[in-house]
Each structure stands twice: as C-alpha cells, then as structure tokens.
Short mmCIF file of C-alpha atoms in Angstrom, two decimals:
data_model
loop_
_atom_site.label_atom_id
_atom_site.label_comp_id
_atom_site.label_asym_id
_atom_site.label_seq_id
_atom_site.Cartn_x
_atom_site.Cartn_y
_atom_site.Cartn_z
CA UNK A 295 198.32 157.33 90.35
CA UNK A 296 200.58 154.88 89.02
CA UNK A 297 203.93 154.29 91.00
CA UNK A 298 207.15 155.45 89.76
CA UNK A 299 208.76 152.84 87.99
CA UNK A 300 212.25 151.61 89.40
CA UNK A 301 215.30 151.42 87.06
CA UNK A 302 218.35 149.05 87.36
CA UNK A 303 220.89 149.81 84.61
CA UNK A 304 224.37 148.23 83.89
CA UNK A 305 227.08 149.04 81.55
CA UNK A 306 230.47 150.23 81.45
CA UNK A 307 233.99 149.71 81.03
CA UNK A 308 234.36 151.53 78.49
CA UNK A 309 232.96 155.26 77.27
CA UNK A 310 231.22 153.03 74.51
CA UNK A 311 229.09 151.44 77.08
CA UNK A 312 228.64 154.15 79.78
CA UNK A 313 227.22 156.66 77.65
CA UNK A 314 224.56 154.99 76.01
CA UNK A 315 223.35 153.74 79.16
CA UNK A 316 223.23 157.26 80.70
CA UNK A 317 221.47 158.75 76.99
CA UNK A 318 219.11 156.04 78.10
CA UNK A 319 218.75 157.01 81.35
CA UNK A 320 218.54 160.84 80.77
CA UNK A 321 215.36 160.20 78.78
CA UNK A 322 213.90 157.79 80.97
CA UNK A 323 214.10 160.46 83.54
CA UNK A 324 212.52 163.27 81.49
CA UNK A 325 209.91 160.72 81.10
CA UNK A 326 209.82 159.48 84.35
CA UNK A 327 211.07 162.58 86.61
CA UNK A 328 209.91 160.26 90.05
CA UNK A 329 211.66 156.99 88.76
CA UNK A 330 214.27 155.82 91.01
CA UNK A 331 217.59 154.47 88.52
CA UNK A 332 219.98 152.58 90.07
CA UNK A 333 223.62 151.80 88.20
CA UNK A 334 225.44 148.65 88.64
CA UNK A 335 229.21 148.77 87.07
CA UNK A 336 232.56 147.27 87.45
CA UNK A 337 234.47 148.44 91.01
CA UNK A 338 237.67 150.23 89.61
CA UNK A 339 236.25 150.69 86.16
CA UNK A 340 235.81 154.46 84.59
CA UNK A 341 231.39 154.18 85.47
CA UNK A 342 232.22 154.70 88.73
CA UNK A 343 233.13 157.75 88.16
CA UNK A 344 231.22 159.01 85.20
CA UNK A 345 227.47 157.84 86.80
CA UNK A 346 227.79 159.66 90.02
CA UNK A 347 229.06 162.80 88.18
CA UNK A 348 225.88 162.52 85.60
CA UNK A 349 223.27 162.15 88.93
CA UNK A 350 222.95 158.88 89.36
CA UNK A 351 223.76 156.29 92.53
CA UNK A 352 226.21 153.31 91.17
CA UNK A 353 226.64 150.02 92.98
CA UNK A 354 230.54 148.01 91.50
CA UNK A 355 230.95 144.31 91.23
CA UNK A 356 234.19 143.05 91.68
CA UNK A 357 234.00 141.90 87.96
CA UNK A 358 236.60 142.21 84.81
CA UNK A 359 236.89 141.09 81.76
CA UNK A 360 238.29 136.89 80.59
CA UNK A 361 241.52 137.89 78.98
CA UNK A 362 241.68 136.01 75.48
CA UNK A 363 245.46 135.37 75.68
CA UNK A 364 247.66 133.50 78.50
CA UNK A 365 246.99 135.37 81.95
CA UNK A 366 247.26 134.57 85.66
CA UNK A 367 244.55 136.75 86.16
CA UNK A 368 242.39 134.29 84.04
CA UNK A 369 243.02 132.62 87.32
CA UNK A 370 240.63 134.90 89.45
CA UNK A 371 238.24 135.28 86.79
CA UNK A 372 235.79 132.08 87.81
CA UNK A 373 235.78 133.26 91.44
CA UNK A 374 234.64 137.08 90.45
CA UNK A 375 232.30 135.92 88.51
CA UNK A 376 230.34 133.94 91.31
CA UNK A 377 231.15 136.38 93.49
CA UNK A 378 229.46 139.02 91.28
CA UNK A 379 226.42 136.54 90.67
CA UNK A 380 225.53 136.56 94.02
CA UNK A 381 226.09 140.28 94.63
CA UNK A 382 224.22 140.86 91.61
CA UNK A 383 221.20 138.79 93.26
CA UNK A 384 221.19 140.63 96.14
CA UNK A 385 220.87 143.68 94.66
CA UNK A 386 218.24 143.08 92.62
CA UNK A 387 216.50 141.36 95.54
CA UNK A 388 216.60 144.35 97.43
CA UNK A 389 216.13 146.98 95.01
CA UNK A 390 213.10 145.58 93.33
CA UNK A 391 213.27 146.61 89.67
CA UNK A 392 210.37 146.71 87.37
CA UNK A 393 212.59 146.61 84.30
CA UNK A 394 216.54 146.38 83.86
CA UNK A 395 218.95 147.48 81.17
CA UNK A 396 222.31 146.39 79.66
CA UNK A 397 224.38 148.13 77.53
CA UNK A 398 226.98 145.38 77.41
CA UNK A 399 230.69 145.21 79.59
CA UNK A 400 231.79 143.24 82.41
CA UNK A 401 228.82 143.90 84.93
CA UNK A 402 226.06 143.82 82.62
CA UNK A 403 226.54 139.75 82.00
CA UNK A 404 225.60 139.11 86.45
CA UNK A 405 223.15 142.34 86.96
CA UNK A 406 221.09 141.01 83.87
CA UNK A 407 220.94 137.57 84.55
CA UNK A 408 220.25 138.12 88.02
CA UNK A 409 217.24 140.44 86.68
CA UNK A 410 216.44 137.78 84.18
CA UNK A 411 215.87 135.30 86.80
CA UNK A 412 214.11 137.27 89.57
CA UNK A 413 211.75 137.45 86.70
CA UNK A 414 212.73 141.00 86.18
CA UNK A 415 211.89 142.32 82.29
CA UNK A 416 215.02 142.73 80.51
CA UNK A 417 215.97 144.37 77.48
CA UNK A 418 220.01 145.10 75.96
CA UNK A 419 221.28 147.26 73.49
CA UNK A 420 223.93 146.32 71.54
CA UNK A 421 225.85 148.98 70.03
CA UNK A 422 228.37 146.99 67.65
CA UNK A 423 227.90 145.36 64.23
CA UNK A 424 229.81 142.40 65.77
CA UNK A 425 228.14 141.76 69.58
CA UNK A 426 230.25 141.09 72.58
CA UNK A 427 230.18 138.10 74.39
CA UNK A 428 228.21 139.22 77.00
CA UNK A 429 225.16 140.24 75.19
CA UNK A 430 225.58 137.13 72.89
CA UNK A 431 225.29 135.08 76.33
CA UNK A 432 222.37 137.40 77.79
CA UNK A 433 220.24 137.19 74.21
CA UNK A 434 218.52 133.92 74.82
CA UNK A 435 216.86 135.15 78.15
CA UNK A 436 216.09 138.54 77.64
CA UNK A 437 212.67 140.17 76.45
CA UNK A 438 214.09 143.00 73.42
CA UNK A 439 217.33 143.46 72.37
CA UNK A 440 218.28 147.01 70.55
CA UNK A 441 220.67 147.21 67.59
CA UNK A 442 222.29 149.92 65.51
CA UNK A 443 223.39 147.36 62.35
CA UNK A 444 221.28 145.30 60.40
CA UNK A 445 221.64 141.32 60.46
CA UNK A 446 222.61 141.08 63.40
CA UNK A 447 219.76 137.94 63.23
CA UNK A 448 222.93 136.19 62.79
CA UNK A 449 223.64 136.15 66.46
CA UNK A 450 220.54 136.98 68.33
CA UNK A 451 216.99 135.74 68.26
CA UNK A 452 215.39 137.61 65.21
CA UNK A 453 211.72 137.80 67.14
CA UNK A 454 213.30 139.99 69.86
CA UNK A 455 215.47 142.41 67.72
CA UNK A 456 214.61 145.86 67.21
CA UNK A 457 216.54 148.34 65.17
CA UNK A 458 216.86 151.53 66.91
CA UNK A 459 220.34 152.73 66.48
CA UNK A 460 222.63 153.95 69.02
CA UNK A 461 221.79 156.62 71.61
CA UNK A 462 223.53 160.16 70.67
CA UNK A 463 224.16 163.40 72.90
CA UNK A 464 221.83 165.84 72.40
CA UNK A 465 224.28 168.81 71.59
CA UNK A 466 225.05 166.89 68.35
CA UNK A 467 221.35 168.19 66.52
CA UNK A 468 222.15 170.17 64.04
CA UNK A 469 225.74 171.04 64.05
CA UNK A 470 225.58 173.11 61.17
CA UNK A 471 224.52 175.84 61.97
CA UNK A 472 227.24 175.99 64.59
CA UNK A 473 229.77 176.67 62.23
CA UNK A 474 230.44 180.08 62.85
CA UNK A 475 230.82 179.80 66.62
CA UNK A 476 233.06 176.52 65.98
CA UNK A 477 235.18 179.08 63.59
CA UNK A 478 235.47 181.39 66.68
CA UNK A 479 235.99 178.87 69.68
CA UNK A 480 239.03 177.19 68.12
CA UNK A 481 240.24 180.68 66.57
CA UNK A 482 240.66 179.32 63.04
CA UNK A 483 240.85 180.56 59.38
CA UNK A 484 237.74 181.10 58.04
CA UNK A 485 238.50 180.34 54.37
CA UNK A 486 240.62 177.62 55.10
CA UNK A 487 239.57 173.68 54.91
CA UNK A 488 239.62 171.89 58.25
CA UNK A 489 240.92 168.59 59.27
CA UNK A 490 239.87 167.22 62.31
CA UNK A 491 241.43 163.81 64.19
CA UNK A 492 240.00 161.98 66.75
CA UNK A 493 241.51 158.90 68.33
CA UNK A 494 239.13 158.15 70.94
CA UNK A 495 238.86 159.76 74.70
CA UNK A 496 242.54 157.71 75.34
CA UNK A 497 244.21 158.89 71.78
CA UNK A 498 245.63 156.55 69.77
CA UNK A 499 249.03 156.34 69.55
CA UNK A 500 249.34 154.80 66.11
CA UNK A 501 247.38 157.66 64.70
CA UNK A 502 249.61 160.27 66.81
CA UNK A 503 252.74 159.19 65.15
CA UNK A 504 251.57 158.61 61.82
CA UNK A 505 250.41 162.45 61.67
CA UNK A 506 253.08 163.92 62.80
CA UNK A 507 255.08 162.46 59.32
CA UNK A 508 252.54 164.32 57.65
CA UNK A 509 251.97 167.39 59.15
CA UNK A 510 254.17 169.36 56.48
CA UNK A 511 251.97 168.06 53.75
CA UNK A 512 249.04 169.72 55.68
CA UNK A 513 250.72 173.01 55.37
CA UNK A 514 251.42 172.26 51.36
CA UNK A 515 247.41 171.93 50.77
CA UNK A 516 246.37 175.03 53.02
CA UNK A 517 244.78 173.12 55.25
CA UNK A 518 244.63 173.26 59.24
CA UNK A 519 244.26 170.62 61.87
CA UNK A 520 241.98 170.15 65.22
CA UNK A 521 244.11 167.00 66.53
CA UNK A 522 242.44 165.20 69.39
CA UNK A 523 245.16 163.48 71.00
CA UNK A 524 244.55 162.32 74.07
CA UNK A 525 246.23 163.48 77.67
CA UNK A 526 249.05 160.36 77.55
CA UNK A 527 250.47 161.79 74.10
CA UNK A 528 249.69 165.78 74.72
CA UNK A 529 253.47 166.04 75.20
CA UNK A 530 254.77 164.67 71.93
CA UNK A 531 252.42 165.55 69.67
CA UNK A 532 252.98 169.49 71.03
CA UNK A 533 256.37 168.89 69.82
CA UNK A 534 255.69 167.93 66.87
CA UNK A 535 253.70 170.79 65.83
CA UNK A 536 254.95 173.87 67.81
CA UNK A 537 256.73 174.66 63.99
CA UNK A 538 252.99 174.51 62.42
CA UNK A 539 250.69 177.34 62.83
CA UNK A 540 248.12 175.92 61.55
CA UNK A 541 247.59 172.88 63.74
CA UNK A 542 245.96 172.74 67.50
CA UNK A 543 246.94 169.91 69.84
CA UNK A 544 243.79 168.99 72.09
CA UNK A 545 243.92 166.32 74.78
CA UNK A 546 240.62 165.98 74.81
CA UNK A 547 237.42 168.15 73.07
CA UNK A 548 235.14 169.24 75.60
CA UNK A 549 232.89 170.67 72.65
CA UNK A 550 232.71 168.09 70.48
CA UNK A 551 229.39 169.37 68.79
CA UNK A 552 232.05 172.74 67.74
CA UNK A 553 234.71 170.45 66.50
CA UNK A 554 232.53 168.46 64.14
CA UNK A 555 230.64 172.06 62.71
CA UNK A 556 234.17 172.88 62.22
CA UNK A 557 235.58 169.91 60.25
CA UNK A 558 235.24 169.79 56.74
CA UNK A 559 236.88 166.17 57.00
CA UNK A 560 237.42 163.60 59.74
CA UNK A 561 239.72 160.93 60.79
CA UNK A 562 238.76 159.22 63.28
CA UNK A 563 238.50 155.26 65.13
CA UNK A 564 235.34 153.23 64.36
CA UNK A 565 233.77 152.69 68.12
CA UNK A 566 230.14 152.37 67.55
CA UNK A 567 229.75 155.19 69.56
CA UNK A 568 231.48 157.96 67.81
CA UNK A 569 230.09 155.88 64.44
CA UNK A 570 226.66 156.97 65.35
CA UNK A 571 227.61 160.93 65.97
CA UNK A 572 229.38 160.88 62.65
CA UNK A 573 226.45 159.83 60.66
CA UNK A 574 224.07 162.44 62.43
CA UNK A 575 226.74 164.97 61.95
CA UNK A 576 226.69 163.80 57.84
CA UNK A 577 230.56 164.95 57.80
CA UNK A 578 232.77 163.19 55.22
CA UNK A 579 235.23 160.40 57.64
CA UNK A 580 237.95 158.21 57.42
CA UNK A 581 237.92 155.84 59.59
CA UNK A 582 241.42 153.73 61.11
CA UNK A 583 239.60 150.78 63.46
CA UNK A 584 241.46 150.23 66.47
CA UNK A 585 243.11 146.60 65.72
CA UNK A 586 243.34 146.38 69.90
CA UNK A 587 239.26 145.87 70.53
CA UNK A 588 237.75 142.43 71.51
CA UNK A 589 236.25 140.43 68.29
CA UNK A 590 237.83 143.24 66.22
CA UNK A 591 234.67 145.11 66.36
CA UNK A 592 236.21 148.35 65.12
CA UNK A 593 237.14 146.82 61.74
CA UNK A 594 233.69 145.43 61.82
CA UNK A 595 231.69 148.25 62.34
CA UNK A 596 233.57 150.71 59.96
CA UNK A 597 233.16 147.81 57.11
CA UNK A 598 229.67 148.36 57.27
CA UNK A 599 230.08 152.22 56.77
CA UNK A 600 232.22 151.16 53.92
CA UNK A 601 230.05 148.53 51.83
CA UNK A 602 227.61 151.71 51.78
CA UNK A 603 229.76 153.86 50.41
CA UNK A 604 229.59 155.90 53.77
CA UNK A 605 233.09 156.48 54.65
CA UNK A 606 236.67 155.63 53.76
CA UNK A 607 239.06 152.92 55.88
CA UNK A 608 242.31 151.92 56.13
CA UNK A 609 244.18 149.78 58.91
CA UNK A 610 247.48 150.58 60.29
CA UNK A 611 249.19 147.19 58.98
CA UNK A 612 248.94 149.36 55.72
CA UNK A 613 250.95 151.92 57.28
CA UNK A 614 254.21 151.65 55.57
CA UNK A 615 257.61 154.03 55.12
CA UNK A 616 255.39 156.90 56.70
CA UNK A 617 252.72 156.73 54.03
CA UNK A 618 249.39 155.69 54.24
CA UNK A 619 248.05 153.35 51.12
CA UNK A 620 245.38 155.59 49.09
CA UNK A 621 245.30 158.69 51.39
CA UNK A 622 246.57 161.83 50.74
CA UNK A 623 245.76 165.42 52.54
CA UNK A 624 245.43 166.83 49.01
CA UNK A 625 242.74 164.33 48.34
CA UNK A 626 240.43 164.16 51.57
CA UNK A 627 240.31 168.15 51.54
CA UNK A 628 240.20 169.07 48.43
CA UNK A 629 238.27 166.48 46.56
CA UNK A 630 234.55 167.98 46.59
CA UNK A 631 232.82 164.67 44.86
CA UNK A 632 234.61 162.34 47.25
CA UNK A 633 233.39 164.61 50.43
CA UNK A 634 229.85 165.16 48.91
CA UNK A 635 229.89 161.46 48.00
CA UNK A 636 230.34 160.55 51.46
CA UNK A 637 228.51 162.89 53.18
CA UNK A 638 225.35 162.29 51.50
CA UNK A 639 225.95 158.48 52.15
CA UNK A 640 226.54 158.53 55.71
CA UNK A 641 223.94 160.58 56.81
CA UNK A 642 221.57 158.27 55.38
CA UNK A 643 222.38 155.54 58.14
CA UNK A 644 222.03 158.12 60.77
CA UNK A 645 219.07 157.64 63.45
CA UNK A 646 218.55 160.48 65.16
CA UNK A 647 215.37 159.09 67.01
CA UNK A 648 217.12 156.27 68.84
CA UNK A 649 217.33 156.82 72.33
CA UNK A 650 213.51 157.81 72.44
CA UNK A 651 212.98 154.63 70.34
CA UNK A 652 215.11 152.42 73.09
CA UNK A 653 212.89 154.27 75.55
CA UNK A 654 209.73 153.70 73.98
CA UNK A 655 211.07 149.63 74.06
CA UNK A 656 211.83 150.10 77.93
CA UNK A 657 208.29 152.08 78.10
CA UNK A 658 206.21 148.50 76.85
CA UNK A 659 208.50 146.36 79.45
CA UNK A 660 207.71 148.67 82.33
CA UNK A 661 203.93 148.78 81.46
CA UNK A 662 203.86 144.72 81.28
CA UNK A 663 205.12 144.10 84.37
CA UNK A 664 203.21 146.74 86.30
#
C-alpha cells in the first residue's frame, strides 16, 4: 500500500491567496483522506487564522511584504527574510514533503525555495493576469506553474505553464437555480431588478461613497440594492440608506452563492479571485479595480475581461462631480442586450474544472517523486 503522501502548502496574506490554497487542499484531501498537509504563512497575517479554522495545522514566518515606497520598515525587511529562509529550511527538513505548493504572498517566496532546494517537487499557481514578484522569482526553479490568463509566457517559462484557471468554492455550481431561495433569504421583491455591490471582504471605501450619491437614482429605475460594504464602513453606509427601502447594507455576505442567484447585475473589484466566481456565475459585472494593489493587478486582470467583451470597467480617477463616466443605474439594469451581451461573454472564460485540474498537476509531482 502506497504511503500517504505529505503536503507542505504556503500562501496567504491576503483572501486572494488563502483560499485557493485551501480549494487546493480540500481536494487533495478528498483524494488523499490519509495525507498529512502542513500550512506555512506569514505570523500576524489573516492565514493564521483562516487555516486552523478550515482543519489544517499552520506554521508563520516572521515574513512581510518590501514596501515599494520610502519605509523604515524596508529596514527589517533583509533580516526577515534570512530569518524566514532558514526557518523555512528547517521545516521542510523536518517535515519531509513529497510535493509543495505556492499560491503566491510573503511566505510562499522562503517555504518554496526551501522545498525547491531540498529537492522537494514544486509547483505554483498564479492567480493574476499580471504575476507577483514572488512567483516571478520562484518560476525558474519550480516543476509546473498554474495560470488562470493566457500569455502569461511573457513572464514564466512557457514549457512549465499550464492553464487551469483559478480554484472556486464549491457552493458557487449552479447558482441558478438558487434564485428563489436567494429571493427569500435577503427578503426582496420578486419582480424587481437587483443590484448587487461587492468591494472585497475589507469594502472599499471609494465605492461606499460613490453609491451613496446615487442611491436616489436607484429608487428612480425600480431597482434594489444588496451592498456589501465591509465591517469598517457598516456605520456610514447605514446612514446613508436608512431613507431607502429598497437597499440592504451587509458587512460582509456569508452566502455569497444567494447573493450572486440574486443579482441581476454586479459591481464589484477585479481580485482574481472573485474574477473567477463571476465568470462561473455568468452574471453581467462591472468591474472598479482597486488602484491600491501591488503591480496594479486589479486593472490588469479586469482588462482582460474587457478586451473579451466580458464585463464593463471604469477606474475611480474617472469619478468626477458624483458621476461616474458611461454608467448609469438606468442602463446596467435595464439594458437587456448589454446584460445578455455580457453574460454570454463571461461565462465563456469560466473554468469550472480547475481545482481538480491543479490537483491532477500536484497528482503527477507526487507520483514522480514517490
């Protein structure tokens, strides 16, 4: 009988990092029920909290990330990166993997080259259009690297790319015929089109304040609102629309697969992440990329949507006098062509296969080195 295979994972940082790694995992471990995982994230960052609460034992570096403008904490960075080299080492020295797996952020740059050069197989998956530094580094040395855009031969080594997509929760399938039970769990008007706004698990502040200048002109189209605000703006934005009926303020979504059955349209940031869920849930989007991401990777990523005729975009350095160049209420919920339009084009890019694809990747690299 063949061992159980043991499974070193790192990623985090951000929610764009953590959760592929754990889609990744979860399958792995359907696949593998006696594989041992173990997680290795940054110490302070929000993995350490969301890996334990998913199953799984996480080990932090003291790592973070090399600030791009003038900081005195540029000043540590040198000496927690060694520090996390050698931790790194160690624990791959003493927990043996037969395959490890980055899904980019600050610890995934020391856990995989430590991997990489205990002669550990190695594979990454990128999630961006536009990769991070720390993938870009890891590229040269690893054995497979999983995208979710094409061309990315740009900036890794074209032999070792395969395109898989991003990893997506489960609960997203088939949203559609969820509708009805969306209608009921938010307590909304049947008959009514449905806007829904999501700025990210944080909220987005620049998004917040441009919709509450236009929340009157959502009453003027009969339309209503599922606004996704996030917990540091609940406050404000309830004040803003306690005089609107039709609009729910949500810090955060816990049901996620309801909202989107519900939405007839969506706003919503550009993280890869959330880019992937929209295409598998084929609703009609406007995206507003986050202009505070490293490499401006947002932008990126939701151009991509865009040259496809997949999904609207605007920035917020268009946002001027309250009004938002070339988008109106009226237009997003009414227009049927534009949604269908849309719709049909982003659900083309959608890959609802990928995490058992990345798997299947991870599957080979276990099975070589065995």
């Amino acid at each position: 009988m063949a061992k159980a295979p043991r499974i070193l994972i790192s990623g985090g940082g951000t929610g764009g990092h953590i959760y592929p790694a754990l889609s990744i995992a979860n399958e792995l471990r359907a696949q593998y029920p006696d594989a041992h995982f173990l997680f290795v994230g940054a110490r302070d960052r929000m993995e350490m909290d969301r890996v334990p609460k998913a199953g799984y034992e996480i080990i932090g570096l003291n790592i973070a990330g090399f600030q791009r403008s003038l900081s005195r904490r540029n000043l540590a960075f040198p000496f927690k990166l060694v520090d996390s080299m050698i931790k790194a080492r160690k624990i791959v020295k003493d927990f043996k993997p037969d395959v490890a797996i980055g899904t980019g952020g600050y610890a995934s740059g020391p856990t995989l080259w430590a991997a990489q050069k205990a002669g550990v197989p190695t594979l990454i998956q990128e999630q961006n259009s536009y990769p991070g530094i720390t993938n870009k580094l890891l590229a040269k040395s690893v054995d497979k690297i999983c995208v979710a855009y094409e061309g990315l031969e740009k900036y890794f080594p074209k032999e070792k790319i395969v395109f898989t997509g991003n990893p997506v929760r489960v609960d997203l399938f088939d949203v559609s015929d969820k509708k009805q039970e969306a209608v009921e769990y938010f307590g909304l008007q049947p008959g009514m089109k449905t806007l829904l706004v999501i700025g990210g698990s944080l909220g987005a502040r620049a998004i917040n304040e441009h919709l509450t200048q236009r929340l009157v002109e959502l009453s003027a189209v009969q339309g209503q609102l599922i606004w996704q605000c996030g917990k540091l703006y609940e406050d404000q934005c309830r004040r803003a629309a306690k005089e609107f009926d039709n609009v729910q303020v949500h810090p955060f979504l816990e049901r996620m697969d309801l909202a989107f059955a519900a939405a007839d349209f969506i706003v919503s940031r550009a993280g890869a992440g959330t880019l992937s869920e929209l295409a598998l849930v084929g609703k009609p989007v406007l995206l507003i990329p986050s202009p505070n991401v490293a490499e401006d990777h947002q932008k990126k990523n939701a151009l991509a949507l865009v040259e496809k005729n997949a999904a609207m975009m605007v920035e917020e350095h268009s946002w001027t006098d309250g009004s938002l160049t070339g988008w109106t209420l009226g237009e997003v919920l009414n227009d049927q062509k534009l949604q269908r339009r849309l719709s049909e084009n982003i659900v083309k890019l959608a890959k609802p296969n990928a995490t058992k694809d990345i798997v299947e990747e991870i599957k080979n690299l276990i099975h070589r080195g065995s």
